[in-house]
Coordinates of C-alpha atoms (C1' of nucleotides) in Angstrom, one line a residue:
Chain A
M26 CA 34.0 15.8 -51.1
P27 CA 34.4 14.3 -47.7
Y28 CA 32.1 16.6 -45.7
S29 CA 29.6 17.3 -48.1
E30 CA 26.6 17.7 -45.7
L31 CA 28.6 20.6 -44.0
I32 CA 29.4 22.0 -47.3
Q33 CA 26.1 22.2 -48.6
Y34 CA 24.9 23.5 -45.2
F35 CA 27.0 26.5 -45.8
E36 CA 26.2 26.7 -49.4
Q37 CA 22.7 27.7 -48.4
Y38 CA 24.1 31.1 -47.5
V39 CA 26.9 31.8 -49.5
S40 CA 28.8 30.2 -52.5
L41 CA 32.2 28.6 -52.4
T42 CA 35.1 28.1 -54.8
E43 CA 36.7 24.5 -54.9
E44 CA 39.7 25.9 -52.9
E45 CA 37.3 27.2 -50.1
K46 CA 35.6 23.7 -50.1
S47 CA 39.1 22.1 -49.3
H48 CA 40.2 24.6 -46.4
I49 CA 36.7 23.7 -44.9
N50 CA 37.1 19.8 -45.5
S51 CA 40.6 20.5 -43.8
S52 CA 39.5 22.5 -40.8
Y53 CA 36.9 20.3 -39.5
K54 CA 37.7 16.9 -38.0
R55 CA 35.3 14.0 -37.9
V56 CA 34.6 12.8 -34.0
K57 CA 32.4 9.8 -33.3
L58 CA 30.7 9.6 -29.8
K59 CA 29.3 6.6 -28.2
K60 CA 25.9 6.7 -26.7
K61 CA 26.4 8.8 -23.3
D62 CA 30.0 10.2 -24.1
F63 CA 30.0 13.7 -23.5
L64 CA 31.4 16.5 -26.0
F65 CA 32.2 19.1 -23.3
K66 CA 31.0 19.6 -19.6
Q67 CA 29.5 22.2 -17.5
G68 CA 32.7 24.0 -15.6
E69 CA 35.2 23.1 -18.5
R70 CA 36.2 25.5 -21.3
C71 CA 34.0 24.6 -24.1
T72 CA 36.8 24.4 -27.2
T73 CA 34.5 22.8 -29.6
E74 CA 31.9 23.7 -32.0
A75 CA 30.1 20.9 -33.6
F76 CA 28.2 20.2 -36.5
V77 CA 25.8 17.1 -36.4
L78 CA 26.1 14.4 -39.0
K79 CA 24.3 11.6 -37.4
G80 CA 22.9 10.8 -34.1
T81 CA 21.1 13.1 -31.3
L82 CA 22.6 15.0 -28.3
R83 CA 21.1 16.9 -25.6
S84 CA 22.8 20.1 -24.0
F85 CA 21.6 20.5 -20.3
Y86 CA 22.5 22.4 -17.1
V87 CA 22.7 21.1 -13.6
D88 CA 21.7 23.6 -10.9
S89 CA 22.8 24.0 -7.4
R90 CA 20.6 21.1 -6.0
G91 CA 21.7 18.9 -8.5
N92 CA 19.0 18.6 -10.8
E93 CA 19.2 18.5 -14.4
H94 CA 17.6 20.7 -17.1
V95 CA 17.6 20.1 -20.6
L96 CA 18.0 23.1 -22.8
N97 CA 17.9 21.5 -26.1
F98 CA 18.4 18.6 -28.4
A99 CA 20.6 18.5 -31.4
L100 CA 19.8 16.5 -34.5
P101 CA 21.8 15.9 -37.8
G102 CA 22.1 19.3 -39.4
W103 CA 22.0 21.3 -36.1
W104 CA 25.0 23.0 -34.3
V105 CA 26.0 22.2 -30.6
G106 CA 28.7 24.3 -28.5
D107 CA 28.6 27.1 -25.9
L108 CA 29.2 30.2 -27.7
S109 CA 30.2 32.4 -24.8
S110 CA 32.8 29.6 -23.6
F111 CA 34.0 28.9 -27.0
Y112 CA 34.9 32.9 -28.1
H113 CA 35.7 34.3 -24.6
G114 CA 37.3 31.2 -22.7
T115 CA 35.0 31.4 -20.0
D116 CA 33.6 28.4 -18.2
S117 CA 30.5 26.7 -19.9
F118 CA 27.2 26.4 -18.1
I119 CA 26.3 23.5 -20.0
T120 CA 27.1 19.9 -20.7
V121 CA 26.6 18.3 -24.0
Q122 CA 26.2 14.5 -23.9
A123 CA 25.5 12.2 -27.0
L124 CA 22.0 10.1 -26.6
E125 CA 22.9 7.5 -29.0
D126 CA 26.1 6.8 -31.2
T127 CA 26.8 10.2 -32.9
D128 CA 29.0 11.4 -35.6
L129 CA 30.2 15.0 -35.6
L130 CA 32.3 17.3 -37.2
V131 CA 34.2 19.7 -35.0
I132 CA 36.6 22.9 -35.0
D133 CA 38.5 24.8 -32.4
P134 CA 38.8 28.1 -31.7
D135 CA 42.1 29.1 -33.4
V136 CA 41.5 26.7 -36.3
K137 CA 38.1 28.8 -36.6
E138 CA 39.9 32.0 -36.5
D139 CA 42.3 30.8 -39.4
L140 CA 39.2 29.7 -41.5
F141 CA 37.2 33.0 -41.2
N142 CA 40.8 34.7 -42.5
Q143 CA 40.9 32.4 -45.3
I144 CA 37.1 32.6 -46.1
P145 CA 35.8 35.9 -44.9
S146 CA 32.2 35.2 -46.3
L147 CA 31.8 32.3 -43.8
E148 CA 31.8 35.5 -41.0
R149 CA 28.4 36.3 -42.2
V150 CA 27.1 32.6 -42.2
F151 CA 28.0 32.4 -38.5
R152 CA 26.4 36.2 -37.9
I153 CA 23.2 34.4 -39.1
I154 CA 23.9 31.3 -37.2
V155 CA 24.2 33.6 -33.7
Q156 CA 21.4 35.6 -34.7
K157 CA 19.2 32.3 -35.1
H158 CA 20.6 31.1 -31.9
L159 CA 19.8 34.1 -29.9
S160 CA 16.1 34.2 -31.5
S161 CA 15.5 30.6 -30.7
L162 CA 16.7 31.2 -27.3
Q163 CA 14.4 34.0 -27.0
T164 CA 11.4 31.9 -28.5
R165 CA 12.1 29.1 -25.9
F166 CA 12.3 31.8 -23.0
L167 CA 9.2 33.4 -23.8
S168 CA 7.3 30.2 -24.4
T169 CA 8.6 29.0 -20.8
I170 CA 7.3 31.9 -19.2
S171 CA 3.8 32.3 -20.9
E172 CA 2.7 28.9 -21.8
T173 CA 1.4 25.9 -19.8
A174 CA 3.5 22.5 -19.7
D175 CA 1.0 21.0 -22.4
Q176 CA 1.3 24.0 -24.7
R177 CA 5.2 23.7 -24.6
Y178 CA 4.9 20.0 -25.0
N179 CA 2.6 20.6 -28.3
N180 CA 5.4 23.0 -29.3
L181 CA 8.1 20.4 -29.1
L182 CA 6.0 18.0 -31.1
N183 CA 5.6 20.5 -33.7
K184 CA 9.6 21.3 -33.9
I185 CA 10.5 17.8 -33.8
P186 CA 7.6 15.5 -34.5
N187 CA 9.6 12.3 -34.0
I188 CA 11.0 13.4 -30.5
E189 CA 9.5 10.8 -28.7
Q190 CA 11.0 7.8 -31.0
L191 CA 14.4 9.7 -30.5
V192 CA 14.8 10.4 -26.8
P193 CA 13.3 8.5 -23.7
Q194 CA 10.4 10.4 -22.2
H195 CA 12.4 11.7 -18.9
Q196 CA 14.5 13.8 -21.2
I197 CA 11.3 15.2 -22.8
A198 CA 9.9 15.9 -19.4
S199 CA 13.1 17.6 -18.4
Y200 CA 13.0 19.9 -21.7
L201 CA 9.7 20.8 -20.8
G202 CA 10.6 21.9 -17.3
I203 CA 8.7 19.2 -15.4
L204 CA 9.1 15.8 -13.7
P205 CA 8.7 12.5 -15.8
E206 CA 5.8 11.7 -13.2
S207 CA 4.2 14.9 -14.4
L208 CA 4.5 14.4 -18.1
S209 CA 3.3 10.7 -17.6
R210 CA 0.1 12.6 -15.8
M211 CA -0.3 14.8 -18.3
K212 CA -0.3 12.6 -21.3
K213 CA -2.9 10.3 -19.6
Q214 CA -5.4 13.4 -19.1
L215 CA -4.5 14.5 -22.7
L216 CA -5.8 11.0 -23.7
E217 CA -8.7 10.7 -21.4
G218 CA -10.2 14.2 -21.5
K219 CA -9.1 14.6 -25.1
K220 CA -8.5 18.3 -24.1
Chain B
M8 CA 31.9 66.5 -27.3
P9 CA 28.0 66.1 -27.5
Y10 CA 27.4 62.6 -26.7
S11 CA 30.3 62.0 -24.4
E12 CA 28.7 58.9 -22.4
L13 CA 28.4 56.9 -25.6
I14 CA 32.0 57.8 -26.8
Q15 CA 33.3 56.7 -23.3
Y16 CA 31.3 53.3 -23.6
F17 CA 32.8 52.8 -26.7
E18 CA 36.2 53.5 -25.7
Q19 CA 36.1 50.7 -22.9
Y20 CA 36.9 48.5 -25.9
V21 CA 38.4 50.4 -28.9
S22 CA 40.2 53.8 -29.1
L23 CA 38.9 56.3 -31.4
T24 CA 40.0 59.1 -33.4
E25 CA 38.6 62.6 -33.2
E26 CA 37.3 62.1 -36.9
E27 CA 35.6 58.6 -35.9
K28 CA 34.2 60.5 -32.8
S29 CA 32.6 63.1 -34.9
H30 CA 31.2 60.2 -37.2
I31 CA 29.6 58.7 -34.1
N32 CA 28.2 62.1 -33.0
S33 CA 26.6 62.5 -36.3
S34 CA 25.1 59.0 -36.5
Y35 CA 23.1 58.9 -33.4
K36 CA 20.0 61.0 -32.7
R37 CA 19.0 62.3 -29.6
V38 CA 15.4 60.9 -28.6
K39 CA 13.2 62.1 -25.4
L40 CA 10.5 59.8 -24.3
K41 CA 7.8 60.9 -21.7
K42 CA 6.8 58.4 -18.9
K43 CA 4.7 55.8 -20.8
D44 CA 5.6 56.5 -24.2
F45 CA 6.9 53.5 -26.4
L46 CA 10.0 53.3 -28.1
F47 CA 8.6 50.5 -30.5
K48 CA 6.0 47.9 -29.9
Q49 CA 5.4 43.9 -30.4
G50 CA 4.5 43.1 -34.0
E51 CA 6.1 46.1 -35.5
R52 CA 9.5 46.3 -37.1
C53 CA 12.0 47.4 -34.6
T54 CA 13.9 50.0 -36.8
T55 CA 15.7 51.7 -33.7
E56 CA 18.8 50.5 -31.4
A57 CA 19.0 52.9 -28.5
F58 CA 21.4 53.5 -26.0
V59 CA 20.0 55.0 -22.7
L60 CA 21.2 58.1 -21.2
K61 CA 18.6 58.9 -18.7
G62 CA 15.7 57.3 -17.1
T63 CA 14.1 53.8 -17.0
L64 CA 12.8 51.6 -19.3
R65 CA 11.2 47.8 -19.6
S66 CA 10.8 45.5 -22.4
F67 CA 8.0 43.4 -22.3
Y68 CA 6.2 40.3 -24.1
V69 CA 2.3 40.2 -24.3
D70 CA 1.1 36.5 -24.5
S71 CA -2.1 35.0 -26.5
R72 CA -3.7 35.4 -23.3
G73 CA -2.9 39.1 -23.2
N74 CA -0.7 38.8 -20.1
E75 CA 2.4 41.0 -20.0
H76 CA 5.7 39.5 -19.1
V77 CA 8.6 41.8 -18.2
L78 CA 11.7 40.6 -19.8
N79 CA 14.3 43.2 -18.9
F80 CA 14.7 46.4 -17.4
A81 CA 17.0 49.1 -19.2
L82 CA 18.9 51.9 -17.1
P83 CA 21.5 54.3 -18.1
G84 CA 24.5 52.9 -19.9
W85 CA 22.5 50.2 -21.3
W86 CA 21.2 48.9 -24.7
V87 CA 17.5 48.5 -25.9
G88 CA 16.5 46.9 -28.9
D89 CA 15.5 43.8 -30.6
L90 CA 18.3 42.3 -32.7
S91 CA 16.6 39.9 -34.8
S92 CA 13.8 42.6 -35.7
F93 CA 16.5 45.4 -36.2
Y94 CA 18.9 43.3 -38.5
H95 CA 16.4 41.0 -40.5
G96 CA 13.1 43.3 -40.6
T97 CA 11.1 40.7 -39.0
D98 CA 8.2 41.8 -36.5
S99 CA 9.5 42.3 -33.1
F100 CA 8.3 39.9 -30.2
I101 CA 8.7 42.5 -27.8
T102 CA 7.5 46.3 -26.6
V103 CA 9.7 48.9 -25.2
Q104 CA 8.3 51.3 -22.8
A105 CA 9.6 54.4 -20.7
L106 CA 8.6 53.9 -17.0
E107 CA 9.9 57.5 -16.6
D108 CA 10.9 60.5 -18.7
T109 CA 13.9 58.9 -20.6
D110 CA 16.7 60.4 -22.8
L111 CA 18.1 58.2 -25.4
L112 CA 20.5 58.1 -28.2
V113 CA 19.1 56.0 -31.2
I114 CA 20.2 54.8 -34.4
D115 CA 18.6 53.0 -37.6
P116 CA 19.7 50.0 -39.5
D117 CA 21.1 51.9 -42.5
V118 CA 22.9 54.6 -40.7
K119 CA 24.4 51.8 -38.6
E120 CA 25.5 49.8 -41.6
D121 CA 27.3 53.2 -43.0
L122 CA 29.0 53.8 -39.4
F123 CA 30.2 49.8 -39.5
N124 CA 31.9 50.8 -42.9
Q125 CA 33.2 54.0 -41.3
I126 CA 34.6 52.6 -38.3
P127 CA 35.3 48.8 -38.8
S128 CA 36.7 48.4 -35.3
L129 CA 32.8 49.1 -33.9
E130 CA 32.2 45.6 -35.6
R131 CA 34.1 44.3 -32.6
V132 CA 32.3 46.4 -30.0
F133 CA 29.0 45.2 -31.1
R134 CA 29.9 41.5 -31.6
I135 CA 30.9 41.7 -27.8
I136 CA 27.5 43.3 -27.1
V137 CA 25.6 40.8 -29.0
Q138 CA 27.4 38.1 -27.2
K139 CA 26.8 39.6 -23.9
H140 CA 22.9 39.7 -24.6
L141 CA 23.1 36.2 -25.6
S142 CA 24.8 35.1 -22.4
S143 CA 22.7 37.4 -20.1
L144 CA 19.5 35.9 -21.6
Q145 CA 20.8 32.5 -21.1
T146 CA 21.9 33.1 -17.5
R147 CA 18.0 34.6 -17.0
F148 CA 16.8 31.5 -18.7
L149 CA 18.8 29.2 -16.5
S150 CA 17.6 31.1 -13.3
T151 CA 13.8 31.2 -14.4
I152 CA 13.8 27.1 -15.2
S153 CA 15.7 26.2 -12.1
E154 CA 15.3 28.6 -9.1
T155 CA 12.6 29.5 -7.2
A156 CA 10.9 32.8 -7.1
D157 CA 12.6 34.3 -3.8
Q158 CA 15.8 33.5 -5.3
R159 CA 15.2 35.1 -8.5
Y160 CA 13.9 38.0 -6.4
N161 CA 17.6 38.0 -4.4
N162 CA 19.1 37.9 -7.8
L163 CA 17.4 41.0 -8.9
L164 CA 18.1 42.9 -6.0
N165 CA 22.0 41.9 -6.4
K166 CA 22.0 43.0 -10.0
I167 CA 19.9 46.4 -9.5
P168 CA 20.0 47.1 -5.8
N169 CA 17.7 50.4 -6.3
I170 CA 15.3 48.6 -8.3
E171 CA 12.2 49.1 -5.6
Q172 CA 12.8 52.9 -6.1
L173 CA 12.9 52.8 -9.8
V174 CA 10.0 50.8 -10.7
P175 CA 6.6 49.5 -9.4
Q176 CA 6.3 46.7 -7.4
H177 CA 4.1 44.9 -10.0
Q178 CA 6.8 45.4 -12.9
I179 CA 9.0 43.7 -10.7
A180 CA 6.7 40.7 -10.0
S181 CA 6.2 40.5 -13.7
Y182 CA 10.0 40.3 -14.1
L183 CA 10.1 37.4 -11.9
G184 CA 7.2 35.6 -13.2
I185 CA 4.9 35.8 -10.5
L186 CA 1.7 38.0 -9.8
P187 CA 1.8 41.0 -7.7
E188 CA -0.5 39.5 -5.0
S189 CA 2.1 36.7 -5.0
L190 CA 5.3 39.1 -4.6
S191 CA 3.3 40.8 -1.6
R192 CA 2.8 37.4 -0.1
M193 CA 6.6 36.4 -0.6
K194 CA 7.7 39.6 0.8
K195 CA 5.6 39.3 3.9
Q196 CA 7.1 35.6 4.4
L197 CA 10.7 36.8 4.2
L198 CA 10.0 39.4 6.6
E199 CA 8.2 37.2 9.2
G200 CA 9.9 33.9 8.6
K201 CA 13.2 35.8 8.1
K202 CA 13.9 32.7 5.8
Chain C
dT14 C1' -9.2 70.5 -4.5
dT15 C1' -11.8 66.7 -5.9
dA16 C1' -12.1 62.7 -8.9
dT17 C1' -9.8 59.2 -11.0
dT18 C1' -7.0 56.0 -12.1
dT19 C1' -3.1 53.3 -10.4
dC20 C1' -0.9 50.5 -6.8
dA21 C1' 0.1 47.4 -3.0
dT22 C1' -2.1 44.2 0.5
dT23 C1' -4.7 40.7 2.2
dG24 C1' -7.7 36.4 2.5
dA25 C1' -10.2 32.5 1.0
dC26 C1' -9.9 29.1 -2.1
dC27 C1' -8.0 26.1 -6.5
dT28 C1' -4.8 24.0 -9.5
dA29 C1' -0.9 22.5 -11.5
dT30 C1' 3.0 20.3 -10.4
dG31 C1' 6.5 18.7 -7.1
dT32 C1' 7.5 14.6 -3.8
dT33 C1' 7.8 10.1 -2.3
dA34 C1' 7.1 5.6 -2.8
dA35 C1' 6.1 1.4 -5.1
dG36 C1' 5.5 -1.8 -8.9
dA37 C1' 6.2 -3.6 -13.6
dC38 C1' 8.5 -3.7 -17.7
dT39 C1' 12.9 -3.0 -20.6
dT40 C1' 17.3 -2.7 -21.6
dT41 C1' 22.1 -3.3 -21.0
dT42 C1' 26.1 -5.4 -18.7
dA43 C1' 28.4 -9.3 -16.4
Chain D
dT20 C1' 21.3 -16.0 -19.2
dA21 C1' 21.0 -13.9 -14.9
dA22 C1' 21.7 -9.7 -12.7
dA23 C1' 21.7 -4.9 -12.8
dA24 C1' 20.4 -0.6 -14.4
dG25 C1' 17.2 2.1 -16.6
dT26 C1' 12.5 3.5 -17.5
dC27 C1' 7.5 4.3 -17.3
dT28 C1' 3.2 4.5 -14.7
dT29 C1' 0.1 5.0 -10.7
dA30 C1' -1.0 6.9 -6.3
dA31 C1' -1.5 9.9 -1.9
dC32 C1' -0.1 13.7 -0.4
dA33 C1' 2.1 18.8 0.1
dT34 C1' 3.0 23.3 -1.8
dA35 C1' 4.0 27.1 -4.7
dG36 C1' 1.6 30.3 -7.1
dG37 C1' -2.7 31.7 -9.4
dT38 C1' -7.5 33.3 -9.3
dC39 C1' -10.8 36.3 -7.4
dA40 C1' -12.5 39.9 -4.6
dA41 C1' -12.2 43.6 -1.5
dT42 C1' -9.9 47.7 0.5
dG43 C1' -7.2 51.5 1.4
dA44 C1' -3.3 54.4 0.0
dA45 C1' -0.7 56.9 -3.4
dA46 C1' -0.1 59.2 -7.6
dT47 C1' -2.4 61.8 -11.5
dA48 C1' -5.5 64.4 -13.9
dA49 C1' -9.6 67.3 -13.9

DNA sequence: TTATTTCATTGACCTATGTTAAGACTTTTA
DNA sequence: TAAAAGTCTTAACATAGGTCAATGAAATAA
């Protein structure tokens, strides 16, 4: 059972026969990234959808002034990719990079289409994944437009309690939409004012 | 051909038999909203997915301090709803309200499921719609975190050139994520400084 | 038609966060 | 192990946009 984490993940949603499990195992390939390696880059087509086995990654957007904005971190058990680019062949708006040595299971669009034909029940699983993706993007958007930086900081700590151990602080600042200097200042005020 | 706008919309993506067209016609119901009427509200389940025939609507989120944030405007030919709530029965995070007298074609989750069973090719149409929805949310998010208010103002004018005629200015400010006072000031500076 | 609510503008002042720059500490690379 | 690169903190100053308050115009309701 080589890719048991992934199989387990799918079996949260559907049950699979031994034959289906072996289809899954032969469709996904194991990929290892070194710290700082890219999975794919903004401006290229994203032909990869990956399930994280081990490690930490970040997805980010570079704006017209060259500033990076972290959209999300990805931890074991999470998916990374750019849906639009993967399915429609458009250029990706984001870059995905490993923040430490990372193990992934990846698939490309053609193999995924074959897999859907072999195991139709996976369509349902991925419909749910897309739905969750959409709803988490909506939550993040609402939080960004309606909450202060320190509320967003608390949200992040609730979502990923050990985030401070996993990624450098300037990446956290970028996720929050502020500069590292501002995060430093904010943390100091939180400690002092205990507010 | 009672609902020809909707049929035409679908036929951009797939071709339909006369029988299928009549299924569609009997699945959607016409709904008229008066200015200020709500289609559904934040905190309730959204059991309606609507295609706009005539009029203008806005979707907005009310945060914990009671401030409203406009997420989007909807014009003829656009869809409104809350996907998560519609499909999963969770409470909606947004409210949809008519900004003027509005005509819609609406469907509820059960009827939509039947319609998918009768016309499987519509699954593809709605997969594309969800994809577009996701990608436009991503664009809006990236613009919100990386651009200044006056760049976002320009984006909106490009997307909906006659928006100033369609909705009051404080709704535009809310969409941009600033206060009406700030939009007033900004427009004045744009005129003066011609910047 | 008048009364009432909604809307847009302006001004004075305030605050969170950006900008720039410097210094110390840590990790990676040669 | 030395040099280089990356990281975090602090401080002084700048700025976009928020807050509050007042006013007049426009739209809606009585």
